[in-house]
Amino acid sequence: MKHLVIAEKPSVGRDIARVLHCTQKKSSYIEGTQYIVTWAMGHLVTLADPESYGEQYKSWNLETLPMLPDPWKLTVIRQTSKQYRCIKELLYRKDVSDIIIATDAGREGELVARWILEKAGCKKPVQRLWISSVTDKAIKEGFSHLKPGEDYRNLYKAAVARAKADWVVGINATRALTCRYNAQLSCGRVQTPTLSMIATREKEIRSFQPVSYYGLKAIAQGITFSWYDKSSGSSRSYDRGKIQTLYQALEKEALKIINVQKKAKKSFSPLLYDLTTLQREANQRYGFSAKQTLNIMQHLYENHKVLTYPRTDSRYLTTDIVDTLKERLQACAVGPYRKFARRLSMQPIKSNGSFVNNAKVSDHHAIIPTEQFVSLEHMTNDERKIYDMVVRRFLAVLSPACEYEEVVIHSFIGSEQFTAKSNFITSYGWKEIYDANNFNEDNEDICFTKTTLPSLEEGTSLCVSSLSITEGKTKPPAYFTEGTLIAAMENPVKYMEHKNQHLAKTLGETGGIGTVATRADIIDKLFKSFLMEKKGKEIHITSKGKQLLDLVPKDLKTPELTAYWEQRLTAISKGKESDVSFLSEIESYTKSLVSEIKTSSGQFHHENMTRTKCPQCGKHLLEVNGKHGKLLVCQDRECGYRETISRHTNARCPVCHKKMELIGKGDGQRFICSCGYKEKLSAFQNRKANTSKGASKKDVNKYLKQQAKEASAPINSAFADAFSNIKLDS
C-alpha cells in the first residue's frame, strides 16, 4: 500500500517527491514505491456562488436578502478542475491506504487540502506534515514526525468559519448596497477599511495647516553648525521673534569649541524581504504596482525557480536554511553579483539573530535566492529589477557591517549651543553591494558625508564667517501610494476607531487586514471598482468611493472587525470556542447589516455623468479614471458596457518631456500632454522612426548574451587566455 501526499504547490510537491525517492513522473503527480506525491495549485475547491443556491439568486434583488446558505456547498474551481479530477482519482486508488496533508503549515493551507478531501468525499485516514521550510532536511524530519490529522481538526474549523463569514458578510452587503442604490457598490471586511484609510489620509491632508519653524545656521572655517535649543534639544523653534532676537545678539560673536567627540560605529544591513516590504520598495523605486510585483515574483519563483516562495510575511530565515546558504551564493554568482557572491561563499557563514530566527518565521521564511543556477539573459527587464533587489539584499545581509566614524563638534556662540555632525565611512561593508551613490537602503536615517570634519581642539575660538536664520514649514502627510498603502494594511492600528489594546495586539500578531497573498488583489479590485484612482503615483479616493463610505454600515469601515474576528478564530483553532456559535453570530450580524442598508435614507449620485449615451442600453455613460487611463462605463450595473477613451503611456512629450496620454480610436488616435502639446499617433511613429537613437532589440539581445557569456566564464579567464598562447617545447 502507498501513502498519497498532497502538497500545496507543484514546486513543493517536486521537492517532497525527490526527498521521498519518487521517480515516476506524471503530468499531475510523481510516484514511488511507498509514496505518491501530488499537489494543488492554491485552492482547487471553494465555496459555491450564490447562483448555486437557487434560481432566485441568479438576479440581484433586495427582497431575496440576506442569503444564508444551509447546507453550504463546495464547488471545484473551473480553471484548475483537471488537477482536482486527478487528485480525486488518486484518492480512490485501491493501493492508497492513507492521506498525508503537506500543504502550507497554516490556516489557509489546511483549508486547501481539507476542502479537496471533503468535496471528493474521501474518508481514508489522514496524517499531517507540519514544516515551515521545504529544505531536504526539514522534509525528512517532518516525515519522521507526522502528526495525526485529527490534531488539526480545530484549525480546519477556524479556516472554514473565516471563509463562510467573509462570504456571508461580503456578498450580502455588496448585493444590498448595489440593489438599494442601483450602482455597482462593493464592500467587504478588508476592502472597505482599506478605502476608509485612504479617505482618512485625504481628510488629514485637507485639514492640515502648515506651521512655520525657524533655526540658526553658522559657518566657521568651512564647517556648518546648527543651533540647538538647550532646554528642548530641538534645532527648531516656532517663535520667529526668539530666533530674530538670538540672531541679533550673536551676529558678531565668535564660535568656541567646547567638545569634540569621535566614535567608531556600525550600520547593519536592512532585513531580508518579505512580500509587503518588496512591494513597497518596488513601488517606490520602479513604480511597480503591488499586483505587478507579485506577478513578477511568482514568475521568478515558478518559471525561473531562482527565488523562494513570494507570499511570505517573514523577514527571517530558519536555522535549517543556514546550511544551504553557500549553495545559494554559488547559484547567484553571475553578472554584477559574481564578485560579492563568490567572496562570501569562500568565507564561513556567520548566522545570527539579525536574520536567523525560528520564532519569527510562521508559514514561510524570507524571500531569498534558491540553489537554482541563474540565467539572467532569460529574464525580462522587470524580472531583472526584482531579482536584483532580492539578491542584493541577500548578499548585504550576509556581508559585514558598514563601519563609520561619527564626529560631533559641540560649540557655543555666546550662550547658545551650536553643533556640527559628520558620519564618514571607514569600511563600506554591506553598502559595497549597492551602488556607491545609493546608501539609503530601506529608508536608513544615517546621512553619510564624503569627507570627515577637520580636526579641532577643545577651547579653540573660530571666527563666524556667516550666521543666518533658517526657515521651513511643517508638511502634511503624503498621499498613499500602492507601496505605502500595503504597509498601512499590514499595520492599520493607527486607523482603529477605539484603540482597544487587545484588538490592536491581535492585529499586530495576525499581520493586519488582508494577507500578503491577498492585499495586491484587494487594491486592484478597488481600482477596478472605480472606488479609488491614481494621480501619478498618488492614490486618491473617488466621488463614488466617498459616497460608498457614507452609505456602508459603520462596522465595515474599521480594522476592528478583522481584529475581533481573528480573536474568535484563534480561539476556535485552539478548541476554546465553537465555530457553530461564531457563525450563528455572523448570520445575526449579517441580518442587521442588510436591514440597516434596506432602511437607509441615504442617496447615491453619479457626479461623473457625461452626455454620451450607452450604445447598448441608451443610458448616459459615466466617465471614470481607471488604473491605466480614462474609461466610459454604463451607469446601469446590469448593462456593463465600457470603453477606453484614453490611456497612460510611456511616450515622452518633446516639449516638456512628461509622459503623454493617448486618446481617440483607430486612425484618429493622438497624443496629448499636460503642457498643451498634441501629436497624431502616425506623426509620433514617423518622428520616432526618424530620430530614434536608442539601441534596437537586436542590439539589446546581443549585449545581454555577451553579458551572460562573461558571467558564466571562469573567474581566471585572463590567465587562461595568456597561458594558451604560450608554446612549450616538448
XYZ file of C-alpha atoms in Angstrom:
730
model
C 0.000 0.000 0.000
C 1.057 3.585 -0.670
C 0.660 6.960 1.041
C -0.817 9.843 -1.008
C 0.900 13.152 -0.233
C -0.962 16.368 -1.143
C 1.292 19.441 -1.387
C 0.013 22.970 -1.982
C 2.173 23.883 -4.982
C 3.859 21.902 -7.785
C 7.346 23.134 -6.807
C 6.921 21.945 -3.216
C 5.458 18.674 -4.485
C 8.547 18.080 -6.629
C 10.856 18.801 -3.667
C 8.970 16.344 -1.444
C 8.923 13.717 -4.215
C 12.703 13.975 -4.625
C 13.304 13.512 -0.895
C 10.891 10.527 -0.812
C 12.648 8.953 -3.833
C 9.600 9.158 -6.091
C 10.871 8.919 -9.661
C 7.903 8.059 -11.930
C 6.901 11.495 -13.182
C 3.361 12.009 -14.467
C 1.702 15.257 -15.539
C -0.124 15.724 -12.231
C 1.806 13.587 -9.731
C 5.082 11.767 -9.058
C 5.031 8.152 -7.869
C 7.478 5.996 -5.932
C 7.489 2.629 -4.221
C 5.930 3.926 -0.982
C 4.556 7.374 -1.806
C 2.541 9.180 -4.456
C 3.072 12.945 -4.364
C 0.521 15.268 -5.962
C -0.305 18.929 -5.484
C -2.964 21.576 -5.510
C -2.434 24.923 -7.249
C -3.575 27.086 -4.412
C -7.278 26.454 -3.853
C -8.857 23.817 -6.138
C -12.167 23.908 -4.268
C -14.069 26.921 -2.924
C -17.475 27.943 -1.588
C -20.169 27.894 -4.262
C -21.510 31.122 -5.798
C -24.938 32.445 -4.732
C -26.484 31.241 -8.008
C -25.876 27.634 -6.884
C -28.419 28.025 -4.077
C -31.478 28.670 -6.243
C -32.951 30.487 -9.218
C -33.942 33.436 -7.027
C -30.272 34.338 -6.549
C -29.324 34.443 -10.245
C -30.600 38.020 -10.439
C -29.728 40.623 -7.833
C -32.829 41.500 -5.828
C -33.117 43.238 -2.461
C -36.064 41.054 -1.472
C -34.006 37.840 -1.578
C -31.533 39.110 1.021
C -29.987 38.051 3.283
C -28.618 34.860 1.715
C -27.735 32.388 4.480
C -26.824 29.039 2.889
C -27.836 25.877 4.749
C -26.317 23.498 3.956
C -23.235 25.065 2.424
C -21.989 23.850 -0.963
C -18.468 23.447 -2.281
C -17.549 23.805 -5.952
C -14.477 22.938 -7.999
C -12.691 25.975 -9.455
C -13.043 25.677 -13.218
C -9.523 26.819 -14.153
C -7.892 24.034 -12.123
C -10.577 21.347 -12.389
C -8.257 18.973 -14.284
C -5.868 18.807 -11.324
C -8.780 18.225 -8.935
C -10.040 15.287 -11.008
C -6.551 13.776 -10.982
C -6.306 14.047 -7.176
C -9.776 12.528 -6.787
C -8.733 9.531 -8.883
C -5.622 9.087 -6.739
C -7.682 9.338 -3.539
C -9.794 6.380 -4.628
C -6.946 4.208 -5.887
C -7.140 0.837 -4.122
C -3.412 0.843 -3.344
C -3.638 4.195 -1.475
C -4.026 3.481 2.241
C -3.985 6.976 3.717
C -3.539 10.685 3.001
C -0.672 12.916 4.148
C -1.589 16.605 4.069
C 1.587 18.512 3.135
C 0.053 21.891 2.280
C 1.378 25.082 3.891
C 1.631 24.995 7.658
C -1.176 27.445 8.421
C -4.912 28.014 8.471
C -5.330 28.548 4.730
C -3.032 25.633 3.907
C -5.227 23.351 5.996
C -8.299 24.580 4.141
C -6.753 23.885 0.708
C -6.330 20.168 1.408
C -9.382 19.537 3.578
C -11.789 21.022 1.064
C -10.385 18.714 -1.631
C -10.978 15.716 0.649
C -14.456 16.918 1.604
C -15.531 17.623 -1.973
C -14.220 14.217 -3.083
C -15.954 12.507 -0.154
C -12.714 10.789 0.895
C -12.861 9.030 4.289
C -9.390 7.474 4.351
C -7.100 8.105 7.375
C -5.297 11.472 7.369
C -1.861 12.442 8.673
C -0.291 15.912 8.732
C 3.174 17.080 7.657
C 3.868 20.327 9.541
C 7.062 22.100 8.432
C 7.951 25.777 7.996
C 10.510 25.328 5.211
C 10.985 22.860 2.357
C 14.674 22.011 2.585
C 15.588 18.329 2.305
C 16.469 18.213 5.997
C 13.142 19.780 7.062
C 11.146 17.416 4.830
C 12.961 14.313 6.149
C 12.463 15.362 9.766
C 8.823 16.252 9.096
C 8.041 12.830 7.598
C 9.699 11.114 10.547
C 7.372 13.008 12.904
C 3.999 13.012 11.123
C 1.049 14.152 13.248
C -2.483 12.678 13.292
C -4.818 14.687 11.055
C -7.282 14.939 13.923
C -4.823 17.213 15.780
C -5.577 19.912 13.196
C -9.355 19.492 13.042
C -9.932 22.712 15.004
C -7.593 24.639 12.707
C -9.721 23.446 9.786
C -12.888 24.555 11.581
C -11.398 28.037 12.062
C -10.434 28.230 8.380
C -13.937 27.234 7.247
C -15.507 29.707 9.685
C -13.362 32.530 8.268
C -14.289 31.646 4.677
C -18.017 31.389 5.411
C -18.049 34.606 7.434
C -16.353 36.569 4.628
C -18.767 35.057 2.085
C -21.912 35.875 4.093
C -20.944 39.414 5.069
C -19.267 40.429 1.795
C -21.826 39.079 -0.660
C -24.889 40.201 1.299
C -23.589 43.707 1.983
C -22.404 44.139 -1.632
C -25.712 42.947 -3.129
C -27.751 45.021 -0.661
C -25.839 48.244 -1.419
C -25.867 47.637 -5.187
C -29.619 46.908 -5.301
C -30.583 49.669 -2.860
C -28.777 52.427 -4.819
C -28.708 50.884 -8.342
C -24.956 51.382 -8.609
C -22.050 48.942 -8.614
C -21.059 49.252 -4.964
C -18.924 46.541 -3.395
C -17.740 46.262 0.186
C -16.067 43.744 2.451
C -14.213 43.178 5.695
C -10.848 44.141 4.131
C -11.526 46.358 1.121
C -13.832 48.813 2.904
C -11.427 49.583 5.798
C -8.682 49.968 3.175
C -10.784 52.540 1.322
C -11.570 54.233 4.638
C -7.827 54.602 5.359
C -7.396 56.475 2.069
C -10.318 58.767 2.923
C -8.904 59.404 6.413
C -5.488 60.282 4.980
C -7.052 62.730 2.492
C -9.037 64.331 5.310
C -5.790 64.792 7.286
C -4.156 66.414 4.257
C -7.103 68.782 3.621
C -7.320 69.872 7.257
C -3.574 70.279 7.665
C -2.403 73.783 8.500
C 1.321 74.340 7.815
C 3.274 75.939 10.630
C 6.482 77.886 10.073
C 9.554 76.995 12.091
C 12.945 78.687 12.370
C 16.533 77.963 13.278
C 20.057 79.359 13.063
C 22.965 78.211 10.899
C 26.554 79.308 11.421
C 29.518 78.686 9.132
C 33.003 78.779 10.613
C 36.190 77.561 8.933
C 34.029 75.918 6.253
C 32.086 73.856 8.802
C 28.312 74.261 9.122
C 26.996 74.421 12.691
C 23.285 74.228 13.605
C 21.672 75.861 16.610
C 20.087 73.583 19.248
C 17.750 74.733 21.983
C 19.366 73.962 25.353
C 16.075 73.160 27.074
C 14.364 71.013 24.412
C 17.346 69.783 22.390
C 15.500 70.691 19.176
C 17.015 72.579 16.256
C 13.622 74.157 15.521
C 11.678 76.950 17.131
C 8.198 78.082 16.179
C 8.880 81.506 17.721
C 10.275 83.744 14.992
C 10.792 86.601 17.447
C 13.002 84.437 19.658
C 15.218 83.421 16.731
C 15.396 87.009 15.473
C 16.497 88.184 18.926
C 19.145 85.444 19.121
C 20.421 86.336 15.667
C 20.890 89.982 16.603
C 22.613 89.041 19.871
C 25.005 86.518 18.296
C 25.701 88.188 14.964
C 29.167 89.459 15.900
C 30.158 86.767 18.397
C 32.909 84.168 17.860
C 32.301 80.422 17.983
C 34.061 78.496 20.763
C 34.695 74.736 20.519
C 33.581 73.074 23.760
C 33.861 69.401 22.957
C 34.849 67.146 20.037
C 33.526 63.563 20.162
C 34.683 60.811 17.824
C 33.065 57.379 17.896
C 33.517 54.262 15.772
C 30.062 52.997 14.828
C 28.448 50.292 12.729
C 25.461 50.271 10.389
C 23.912 46.858 9.769
C 22.137 45.713 6.636
C 18.346 46.047 6.441
C 16.373 42.823 6.979
C 15.625 40.385 4.184
C 12.494 40.977 2.136
C 9.017 39.746 2.871
C 6.400 40.339 0.170
C 4.987 43.547 1.665
C 8.398 45.222 2.002
C 9.369 44.129 -1.502
C 6.112 45.505 -2.934
C 6.551 48.793 -1.087
C 10.142 49.334 -2.228
C 9.475 48.172 -5.811
C 6.653 50.702 -5.986
C 8.874 53.444 -4.573
C 11.849 52.610 -6.801
C 10.276 51.493 -10.083
C 6.610 52.483 -9.806
C 5.503 48.829 -9.882
C 2.007 48.160 -8.571
C 1.601 45.640 -5.753
C -0.046 43.212 -8.170
C 2.725 43.691 -10.737
C 5.451 42.951 -8.190
C 3.634 39.820 -7.006
C 3.193 38.584 -10.585
C 6.891 39.132 -11.347
C 7.877 37.356 -8.139
C 5.560 34.462 -8.961
C 7.230 34.101 -12.368
C 10.716 34.147 -10.827
C 9.551 31.518 -8.323
C 7.571 29.178 -10.574
C 9.176 29.541 -14.010
C 12.773 30.593 -13.417
C 12.885 28.884 -9.980
C 15.545 31.365 -8.832
C 13.700 32.910 -5.850
C 11.863 31.302 -2.941
C 8.122 31.409 -2.235
C 6.907 35.028 -2.568
C 3.762 35.079 -0.399
C 5.582 35.357 2.916
C 5.178 37.741 5.824
C 8.533 36.922 7.428
C 11.873 38.718 7.047
C 13.884 35.996 8.773
C 15.273 32.527 7.963
C 15.024 29.305 9.953
C 18.123 27.547 11.259
C 17.763 24.645 8.813
C 18.254 27.064 5.885
C 21.720 28.150 7.063
C 23.492 25.061 5.677
C 22.116 25.858 2.196
C 23.340 29.468 2.053
C 26.698 28.738 0.407
C 24.992 26.799 -2.368
C 22.590 29.694 -2.912
C 25.531 32.112 -3.077
C 27.211 29.954 -5.716
C 23.973 29.805 -7.744
C 23.590 33.591 -7.933
C 27.297 34.292 -8.535
C 26.691 35.689 -12.015
C 26.976 39.069 -13.719
C 27.085 42.011 -11.303
C 26.794 39.721 -8.245
C 29.672 37.386 -9.100
C 32.413 39.200 -7.180
C 30.410 39.593 -3.971
C 28.748 36.170 -4.023
C 31.986 34.277 -4.643
C 33.799 36.215 -1.956
C 31.058 35.452 0.575
C 30.846 31.785 -0.443
C 34.555 31.320 0.343
C 34.094 32.614 3.893
C 32.361 30.974 6.883
C 28.682 31.979 7.078
C 28.080 33.809 10.338
C 24.416 33.229 11.160
C 22.951 35.297 13.959
C 19.646 36.575 15.269
C 19.704 39.513 12.883
C 18.462 37.278 10.066
C 18.014 33.738 11.511
C 15.173 33.339 13.991
C 12.805 30.349 14.012
C 10.337 32.152 16.267
C 9.831 34.914 13.690
C 9.005 32.564 10.798
C 5.382 31.463 10.501
C 4.449 29.600 7.293
C 7.371 30.682 5.078
C 10.799 32.243 5.566
C 12.018 35.465 3.931
C 12.455 35.781 0.167
C 15.966 34.723 -0.858
C 17.637 33.148 -3.925
C 17.293 29.384 -4.472
C 20.038 26.895 -5.325
C 18.982 27.053 -8.991
C 21.658 28.393 -11.368
C 20.623 31.777 -12.786
C 20.393 32.726 -16.476
C 19.999 36.484 -16.441
C 19.582 36.689 -20.228
C 16.325 34.733 -19.985
C 14.707 37.322 -17.716
C 12.690 40.342 -18.797
C 13.811 43.808 -17.759
C 11.212 43.931 -14.962
C 12.193 40.476 -13.716
C 15.822 41.585 -13.583
C 14.856 44.565 -11.432
C 13.015 42.472 -8.833
C 15.661 39.741 -8.881
C 18.329 42.404 -8.421
C 16.569 43.799 -5.347
C 16.265 40.381 -3.688
C 19.805 39.215 -4.477
C 21.491 42.435 -3.361
C 19.551 42.363 -0.085
C 20.537 38.688 0.394
C 24.213 39.487 -0.229
C 24.017 42.540 2.029
C 22.612 40.549 4.964
C 25.491 38.064 4.711
C 28.089 40.838 4.447
C 29.922 42.602 7.307
C 28.511 45.745 8.849
C 29.317 49.131 7.382
C 31.769 50.851 9.721
C 31.922 54.614 10.062
C 33.310 57.330 12.273
C 30.838 59.708 13.855
C 32.260 63.121 14.691
C 30.196 65.557 16.760
C 31.561 69.030 17.495
C 29.798 70.855 20.324
C 30.306 74.597 20.448
C 28.824 77.812 21.762
C 28.236 81.203 20.221
C 27.664 83.404 23.172
C 25.419 81.361 25.472
C 23.758 79.382 22.680
C 24.691 75.847 21.699
C 25.695 75.026 18.101
C 26.575 71.536 16.851
C 28.200 70.101 13.713
C 27.924 66.423 12.825
C 29.663 64.168 10.327
C 29.453 60.428 9.565
C 32.393 59.255 7.470
C 32.560 55.679 6.185
C 35.757 53.812 7.091
C 34.705 50.388 5.774
C 31.804 50.040 3.323
C 30.841 46.502 4.347
C 27.356 45.617 3.070
C 26.995 49.029 1.406
C 29.532 47.937 -1.187
C 26.809 45.618 -2.565
C 24.787 48.667 -3.566
C 25.623 51.472 -5.913
C 28.055 53.923 -4.324
C 25.504 56.741 -4.611
C 22.598 54.752 -3.149
C 23.312 54.316 0.531
C 19.829 54.971 1.888
C 18.548 51.423 1.535
C 15.328 50.710 3.440
C 14.979 54.388 4.407
C 18.134 54.403 6.521
C 18.243 57.614 8.547
C 22.051 57.930 8.772
C 23.436 60.633 6.490
C 26.998 59.977 5.340
C 29.478 62.603 4.187
C 32.262 62.196 1.656
C 34.803 63.925 3.890
C 35.260 63.968 7.631
C 35.259 67.176 9.662
C 38.666 68.843 10.168
C 40.417 68.248 13.483
C 39.692 70.946 16.032
C 40.970 71.351 19.553
C 38.678 71.928 22.519
C 38.715 75.569 23.597
C 39.539 76.843 20.105
C 37.721 80.006 19.032
C 36.661 80.366 15.397
C 35.539 83.417 13.504
C 31.961 83.015 12.234
C 32.006 83.826 8.533
C 28.227 83.538 8.167
C 25.275 83.460 10.542
C 21.803 83.107 9.039
C 18.224 82.352 10.007
C 16.818 79.160 8.500
C 13.107 78.795 7.843
C 10.821 75.933 6.908
C 7.226 74.778 7.143
C 5.723 71.599 8.540
C 4.473 69.294 5.787
C 1.164 67.449 5.573
C 1.064 63.646 5.462
C 1.795 62.263 1.992
C -0.935 60.728 -0.144
C -0.871 56.965 -0.193
C 0.972 55.149 -2.961
C 0.446 51.446 -3.588
C 3.596 50.738 -1.605
C 2.641 52.793 1.455
C -0.985 51.570 1.320
C 0.140 47.943 1.528
C 2.317 48.865 4.511
C -0.684 50.561 6.178
C -2.813 47.444 5.588
C -0.141 45.402 7.337
C -0.163 47.773 10.335
C -3.581 49.514 10.481
C -3.637 50.192 14.239
C -3.477 53.958 13.623
C -6.832 53.762 11.834
C -8.675 51.903 14.597
C -11.566 53.872 15.991
C -11.475 52.802 19.644
C -7.730 51.990 20.136
C -8.550 48.820 22.101
C -5.186 47.400 23.227
C -6.229 43.751 22.943
C -7.590 44.242 19.418
C -4.503 46.249 18.437
C -2.277 43.428 19.708
C -4.303 40.894 17.724
C -3.923 42.942 14.536
C -0.169 43.123 15.108
C 0.145 39.384 15.687
C -2.038 38.385 12.727
C -0.467 40.795 10.216
C -3.142 43.490 9.865
C -6.018 43.362 7.397
C -5.818 41.036 4.433
C -2.844 38.734 3.940
C 0.394 39.040 1.993
C -1.274 36.870 -0.653
C -4.490 38.923 -0.991
C -3.578 42.597 -0.447
C -2.482 43.192 -4.038
C -5.796 41.764 -5.287
C -7.760 43.932 -2.841
C -6.029 47.092 -4.109
C -6.565 46.006 -7.713
C -10.263 45.425 -7.009
C -10.654 48.910 -5.522
C -9.174 50.383 -8.717
C -11.363 48.251 -10.989
C -14.461 49.202 -8.984
C -13.531 52.884 -9.517
C -13.613 53.489 -5.773
C -10.119 54.964 -5.950
C -7.900 56.290 -8.712
C -4.285 57.150 -9.425
C -2.893 60.612 -9.995
C 0.718 59.968 -10.855
C 1.847 57.609 -8.103
C -0.638 59.012 -5.593
C -3.868 57.188 -4.733
C -6.985 59.327 -4.365
C -10.473 58.288 -3.353
C -13.153 58.935 -5.985
C -16.551 60.515 -5.532
C -18.007 57.023 -5.771
C -15.664 55.839 -3.015
C -16.610 58.738 -0.722
C -20.304 58.065 -1.218
C -19.823 54.356 -0.568
C -18.200 55.127 2.798
C -21.184 57.333 3.670
C -23.615 54.545 2.775
C -21.842 51.464 4.160
C -22.554 50.387 7.771
C -20.041 51.740 10.261
C -18.694 48.353 11.406
C -17.393 47.529 7.938
C -15.214 50.650 7.753
C -12.705 49.956 10.530
C -9.980 47.325 11.100
C -11.612 46.420 14.435
C -13.894 43.902 12.726
C -10.898 41.950 11.426
C -9.219 42.050 14.855
C -12.391 40.830 16.563
C -12.823 38.011 14.061
C -9.188 36.959 14.420
C -9.558 36.725 18.197
C -12.560 34.431 17.777
C -10.938 32.365 15.017
C -7.788 31.856 17.111
C -9.965 30.601 19.962
C -11.719 28.199 17.557
C -8.380 26.883 16.260
C -7.328 26.128 19.856
C -10.601 24.382 20.663
C -11.638 27.068 23.150
C -14.697 28.241 21.196
C -17.347 26.746 18.934
C -17.294 27.530 15.224
C -21.068 26.970 15.179
C -21.723 29.752 17.709
C -19.347 32.106 15.843
C -21.135 31.548 12.526
C -24.500 31.939 14.246
C -23.381 35.380 15.439
C -22.144 36.208 11.928
C -25.568 35.350 10.497
C -27.265 37.624 13.043
C -24.762 40.373 12.254
C -25.421 39.969 8.512
C -29.187 40.246 9.040
C -28.695 43.525 10.899
C -26.349 44.811 8.148
C -28.855 44.070 5.391
C -31.704 45.564 7.433
C -29.679 48.749 8.036
C -28.926 49.112 4.316
C -32.540 48.411 3.295
C -33.941 51.087 5.617
C -31.206 53.655 4.998
C -32.279 57.131 3.885
C -29.016 57.753 2.024
C -28.815 58.541 -1.682
C -26.218 57.867 -4.368
C -25.495 60.438 -7.070
C -23.393 59.901 -10.170
C -21.202 63.014 -10.246
C -19.321 61.924 -13.357
C -22.229 61.671 -15.797
C -21.482 62.509 -19.444
C -23.771 63.397 -22.327
C -22.635 60.321 -24.241
C -25.245 57.578 -24.371
C -24.555 53.867 -23.988
C -24.745 52.126 -27.403
C -26.298 49.063 -25.734
C -28.975 50.433 -23.394
C -29.179 54.154 -24.227
C -28.455 55.418 -20.712
C -25.852 58.130 -20.153
C -22.303 56.882 -19.631
C -20.075 57.727 -16.674
C -16.502 58.948 -17.095
C -14.135 57.240 -14.685
C -10.382 57.249 -14.110
C -9.202 53.673 -14.406
C -5.802 52.481 -13.280
C -4.403 52.786 -16.816
C -6.449 55.650 -18.216
C -9.955 57.098 -18.627
C -12.991 54.985 -19.444
C -16.674 55.441 -20.185
C -18.841 52.931 -18.292
C -22.582 52.457 -18.276
C -24.374 53.642 -15.171
C -26.681 50.606 -15.339
C -24.893 47.817 -13.494
C -26.802 45.153 -15.432
C -25.653 46.541 -18.783
C -21.927 46.514 -18.010
C -20.809 48.384 -21.161
C -17.416 50.126 -21.001
C -14.955 51.639 -23.452
C -11.490 53.174 -23.094
C -11.215 56.818 -24.150
C -7.605 57.494 -23.118
C -4.727 55.595 -21.645
C -1.467 56.458 -19.925
C 1.679 55.805 -21.982
C 5.437 55.934 -21.567
C 5.771 58.209 -24.621
C 7.520 61.452 -23.664
C 6.473 64.920 -24.784
C 9.182 66.512 -26.990
C 8.493 69.884 -25.339
C 8.388 69.213 -21.573
C 9.406 65.515 -21.523
C 6.441 64.458 -19.390
C 4.567 61.240 -20.136
C 1.683 61.757 -22.587
C -1.801 60.275 -22.866
C -3.136 58.517 -25.963
C -6.757 59.392 -26.799
C -9.190 58.515 -29.578
C -9.699 55.418 -31.712
C -8.164 53.944 -34.854
C -6.542 56.409 -37.260
C -7.773 59.322 -35.139
C -5.606 58.449 -32.135
C -3.372 61.238 -30.887
C -1.050 62.003 -28.003
C -1.761 64.911 -25.683
C 0.412 66.349 -22.928
C -0.499 68.386 -19.848
C 1.646 71.230 -21.241
C -0.719 71.522 -24.228
C 1.348 69.651 -26.836
C -0.641 67.458 -29.251
C 0.527 64.992 -31.884
C -1.165 62.369 -34.062
C -0.142 58.770 -33.416
C 1.012 58.357 -37.013
C 3.158 61.523 -36.798
C 4.620 60.330 -33.492
C 5.559 56.968 -35.014
C 7.235 58.639 -38.003
C 9.136 61.004 -35.728
C 10.381 58.168 -33.538
C 11.403 56.116 -36.589
C 13.451 59.007 -37.979
C 15.023 60.295 -34.773
C 15.365 57.226 -32.587
C 18.796 56.989 -31.049
C 18.109 54.013 -28.816
C 19.503 50.539 -29.343
C 17.435 48.091 -31.369
C 16.073 44.879 -29.841
C 18.730 43.003 -31.785
C 21.475 45.140 -30.198
C 19.989 44.675 -26.732
C 19.782 40.883 -27.119
C 23.357 40.775 -28.405
C 24.528 42.760 -25.378
C 22.628 40.530 -22.925
C 24.096 37.385 -24.477
C 27.573 38.869 -24.187
C 26.904 39.671 -20.506
C 25.698 36.109 -19.901
C 28.805 34.726 -21.618
C 31.013 36.845 -19.385
C 29.029 35.842 -16.300
C 29.489 32.130 -16.972
C 33.184 32.436 -17.935
C 35.823 31.242 -15.432
C 36.964 33.900 -12.994
C 40.624 33.478 -14.115
C 39.908 33.585 -17.864
C 42.531 36.299 -18.428
C 45.262 33.985 -17.108
C 43.891 31.063 -19.100
C 43.980 33.121 -22.283
C 47.548 34.213 -21.590
C 48.806 30.671 -20.949
C 47.001 29.316 -24.011
C 49.302 31.431 -26.234
C 52.491 30.065 -24.718
C 54.100 27.343 -26.814
C 56.138 24.941 -24.736
C 58.780 22.704 -26.279
C 58.058 19.029 -25.939
